[in-house]
């Protein structure tokens, strides 16, 4: 469980798990434009645009995930990304389940 200075992030595609873990920031493109999520962000539900998302994990190096659309939700420091298709661009950063 993430503390108040962290985000609990989970990324899943329609047919597979992609990544989950604690992060300090999540950057993504939505149908309304780019969004940056930090701990304490207001609740949000948005349509995810195709492109790259950037995740800054609590431990480890920043990495990107390529997504083909879906949706993006934020509530109580929990970020859930459900993508039509998603691929982790750096397999060395595999998260936990």
One Martini backbone bead per residue (centre of mass of N, CA, C, O) as a GRO file, in nm:
protein
   97
    1UNK     BB    1   0.096   0.036   0.023
    2UNK     BB    2   0.068   0.357  -0.017
    3UNK     BB    3   0.167   0.644   0.078
    4UNK     BB    4   0.119   0.995   0.082
    5UNK     BB    5   0.400   1.008  -0.116
    6UNK     BB    6   0.237   0.798  -0.295
    7UNK     BB    7   0.163   0.586  -0.564
    8UNK     BB    8  -0.076   0.353  -0.670
    9UNK     BB    9   0.003   0.142  -0.945
   10UNK     BB   10  -0.199   0.022  -1.231
   11UNK     BB   11  -0.135  -0.187  -1.525
   12UNK     BB   12  -0.367  -0.282  -1.784
   13UNK     BB   13  -0.474  -0.498  -2.019
   14UNK     BB   14  -0.710  -0.675  -2.176
   15UNK     BB   15  -0.491  -0.953  -2.167
   16UNK     BB   16  -0.279  -0.809  -1.948
   17UNK     BB   17  -0.032  -0.762  -1.737
   18UNK     BB   18   0.210  -0.496  -1.671
   19UNK     BB   19   0.194  -0.300  -1.392
   20UNK     BB   20   0.306  -0.257  -1.042
   21UNK     BB   21   0.333   0.018  -0.799
   22UNK     BB   22   0.532   0.256  -0.671
   23UNK     BB   23   0.495   0.619  -0.711
   24UNK     BB   24   0.554   0.973  -0.780
   25UNK     BB   25   0.483   0.960  -1.101
   26UNK     BB   26   0.238   1.036  -1.368
   27UNK     BB   27   0.242   1.036  -1.730
   28UNK     BB   28  -0.019   1.143  -1.966
   29UNK     BB   29  -0.251   1.093  -2.230
   30UNK     BB   30  -0.543   1.249  -2.316
   31UNK     BB   31  -0.819   1.370  -2.480
   32UNK     BB   32  -0.745   1.665  -2.327
   33UNK     BB   33  -0.444   1.586  -2.258
   34UNK     BB   34  -0.202   1.635  -2.050
   35UNK     BB   35  -0.097   1.446  -1.748
   36UNK     BB   36  -0.005   1.499  -1.402
   37UNK     BB   37   0.073   1.279  -1.130
   38UNK     BB   38   0.041   1.330  -0.785
   39UNK     BB   39   0.027   1.328  -0.477
   40UNK     BB   40  -0.309   1.440  -0.407
   41UNK     BB   41  -0.481   1.414  -0.634
   42UNK     BB   42  -0.752   1.455  -0.784
   43UNK     BB   43  -1.006   1.317  -0.897
   44UNK     BB   44  -1.002   1.097  -1.197
   45UNK     BB   45  -1.155   1.062  -1.530
   46UNK     BB   46  -1.013   0.924  -1.836
   47UNK     BB   47  -0.921   0.925  -2.160
   48UNK     BB   48  -0.691   0.736  -2.326
   49UNK     BB   49  -0.428   0.801  -2.520
   50UNK     BB   50  -0.223   0.737  -2.755
   51UNK     BB   51   0.102   0.632  -2.626
   52UNK     BB   52   0.313   0.763  -2.381
   53UNK     BB   53   0.407   0.668  -2.061
   54UNK     BB   54   0.524   0.796  -1.743
   55UNK     BB   55   0.726   0.644  -1.482
   56UNK     BB   56   0.806   0.713  -1.128
   57UNK     BB   57   0.950   0.527  -0.925
   58UNK     BB   58   1.055   0.488  -0.610
   59UNK     BB   59   1.218   0.243  -0.732
   60UNK     BB   60   1.411   0.330  -0.978
   61UNK     BB   61   1.368   0.388  -1.306
   62UNK     BB   62   1.247   0.547  -1.545
   63UNK     BB   63   0.951   0.474  -1.748
   64UNK     BB   64   0.775   0.328  -2.028
   65UNK     BB   65   0.441   0.316  -2.183
   66UNK     BB   66   0.264   0.170  -2.438
   67UNK     BB   67  -0.050   0.290  -2.568
   68UNK     BB   68  -0.399   0.226  -2.723
   69UNK     BB   69  -0.576   0.310  -2.505
   70UNK     BB   70  -0.850   0.398  -2.272
   71UNK     BB   71  -0.822   0.432  -1.915
   72UNK     BB   72  -0.812   0.683  -1.637
   73UNK     BB   73  -0.754   0.667  -1.277
   74UNK     BB   74  -0.810   0.876  -0.978
   75UNK     BB   75  -0.782   0.776  -0.619
   76UNK     BB   76  -0.632   0.798  -0.334
   77UNK     BB   77  -0.339   0.738  -0.468
   78UNK     BB   78  -0.481   0.583  -0.712
   79UNK     BB   79  -0.371   0.427  -1.019
   80UNK     BB   80  -0.566   0.340  -1.312
   81UNK     BB   81  -0.479   0.146  -1.604
   82UNK     BB   82  -0.685   0.078  -1.893
   83UNK     BB   83  -0.585  -0.091  -2.176
   84UNK     BB   84  -0.610  -0.217  -2.479
   85UNK     BB   85  -0.292  -0.172  -2.511
   86UNK     BB   86   0.030  -0.279  -2.359
   87UNK     BB   87   0.387  -0.175  -2.324
   88UNK     BB   88   0.679  -0.232  -2.189
   89UNK     BB   89   0.990  -0.062  -2.262
   90UNK     BB   90   1.127  -0.192  -1.983
   91UNK     BB   91   1.180  -0.502  -1.851
   92UNK     BB   92   1.356  -0.421  -1.591
   93UNK     BB   93   1.067  -0.282  -1.460
   94UNK     BB   94   0.924  -0.493  -1.322
   95UNK     BB   95   0.664  -0.545  -1.129
   96UNK     BB   96   0.409  -0.606  -0.921
   97UNK     BB   97   0.117  -0.815  -0.805
   0.00000   0.00000   0.00000
